[in-house]
Amino acid sequence: LLQQFGLSDIISYVEIFPANKKEHFQNIQQASGISFQDMIFFDDARDGKYGNCEPVSLLGVFSVHCPEGLHSKDIFLHALDQYQQWDR
């Protein structure tokens, strides 16, 4: 997807982790040094009301629930717009 949307050059840290997302983001934060409030999480999980967004949001990560997947550039651009308006 990063190549599809032309984002490979601007995304500094990517990791796919199939288990506990809260633990996943804690690992990312420790490994990358990036603060939680500077992260965006796109979650395509269909289980639960908002998938993994709630536990990850509690860490301070901006979370976007997209249960149908990140299938369009509009979803990504809308999330970036909301992230810029987000009151951290």
Short mmCIF file of C-alpha atoms in Angstrom, two decimals:
data_model
loop_
_atom_site.label_atom_id
_atom_site.label_comp_id
_atom_site.label_asym_id
_atom_site.label_seq_id
_atom_site.Cartn_x
_atom_site.Cartn_y
_atom_site.Cartn_z
CA LEU A 1 0.00 0.00 0.00
CA LEU A 2 2.82 2.40 0.73
CA GLN A 3 4.06 2.08 -2.84
CA GLN A 4 0.51 2.21 -4.22
CA PHE A 5 -0.12 5.54 -2.48
CA GLY A 6 3.39 6.87 -3.15
CA LEU A 7 4.27 6.96 0.55
CA SER A 8 7.34 4.74 0.75
CA ASP A 9 9.67 7.72 1.00
CA ILE A 10 7.83 9.53 3.80
CA ILE A 11 6.90 6.70 6.18
CA SER A 12 9.80 6.09 8.53
CA TYR A 13 8.70 2.99 10.43
CA VAL A 14 6.39 0.16 9.38
CA GLU A 15 5.71 -3.08 11.19
CA ILE A 16 3.03 -5.74 10.79
CA PHE A 17 2.18 -7.58 13.98
CA PRO A 18 -0.68 -10.11 14.15
CA ALA A 19 -1.19 -10.18 17.93
CA ASN A 20 -1.94 -7.69 20.74
CA LYS A 21 -1.86 -4.22 19.19
CA LYS A 22 -1.25 -2.39 22.46
CA GLU A 23 1.91 -4.44 22.98
CA HIS A 24 2.74 -3.96 19.31
CA PHE A 25 2.68 -0.16 19.63
CA GLN A 26 4.67 -0.22 22.83
CA ASN A 27 7.31 -2.23 20.93
CA ILE A 28 7.24 0.24 18.02
CA GLN A 29 7.60 3.18 20.38
CA GLN A 30 10.58 1.62 22.15
CA ALA A 31 12.29 0.52 18.93
CA SER A 32 11.70 3.73 16.99
CA GLY A 33 11.74 6.43 19.66
CA ILE A 34 8.63 7.94 18.03
CA SER A 35 6.14 9.22 20.59
CA PHE A 36 2.66 7.72 20.58
CA GLN A 37 1.06 11.05 19.70
CA ASP A 38 3.13 11.16 16.52
CA MET A 39 1.78 7.80 15.29
CA ILE A 40 -1.25 6.94 13.17
CA PHE A 41 -2.81 3.48 13.31
CA PHE A 42 -5.02 2.21 10.48
CA ASP A 43 -6.97 -0.80 11.73
CA ASP A 44 -8.87 -3.11 9.41
CA ALA A 45 -9.95 -5.48 12.20
CA ARG A 46 -13.60 -6.45 12.02
CA ASP A 47 -13.90 -7.89 15.51
CA GLY A 48 -15.45 -5.72 18.18
CA LYS A 49 -17.05 -2.34 17.66
CA TYR A 50 -13.83 -0.54 16.70
CA GLY A 51 -11.39 -3.40 16.34
CA ASN A 52 -8.09 -2.58 18.02
CA CYS A 53 -8.55 1.20 17.93
CA GLU A 54 -9.71 1.64 21.52
CA PRO A 55 -6.74 0.00 23.31
CA VAL A 56 -4.24 1.64 20.96
CA SER A 57 -5.91 5.05 21.33
CA LEU A 58 -5.51 4.77 25.11
CA LEU A 59 -1.74 4.90 24.52
CA GLY A 60 -2.17 8.23 22.73
CA VAL A 61 -1.98 6.92 19.15
CA PHE A 62 -4.31 8.50 16.59
CA SER A 63 -6.38 5.53 15.41
CA VAL A 64 -8.45 5.08 12.27
CA HIS A 65 -10.89 2.18 12.01
CA CYS A 66 -11.32 1.07 8.40
CA PRO A 67 -12.96 -2.38 8.57
CA GLU A 68 -13.19 -2.59 4.78
CA GLY A 69 -9.45 -1.97 4.54
CA LEU A 70 -7.37 1.00 3.49
CA HIS A 71 -8.57 0.63 -0.08
CA SER A 72 -8.64 4.23 -1.23
CA LYS A 73 -6.43 7.26 -1.07
CA ASP A 74 -9.43 9.25 0.22
CA ILE A 75 -9.49 7.25 3.46
CA PHE A 76 -5.80 7.95 3.99
CA LEU A 77 -6.07 11.67 3.12
CA HIS A 78 -9.12 12.11 5.35
CA ALA A 79 -7.23 10.49 8.22
CA LEU A 80 -4.28 12.82 7.69
CA ASP A 81 -6.63 15.80 7.73
CA GLN A 82 -8.24 14.61 10.98
CA TYR A 83 -4.80 13.94 12.48
CA GLN A 84 -3.73 17.52 11.74
CA GLN A 85 -6.87 18.82 13.50
CA TRP A 86 -6.47 16.42 16.43
CA ASP A 87 -6.02 18.16 19.79
CA ARG A 88 -3.13 16.29 21.31
#
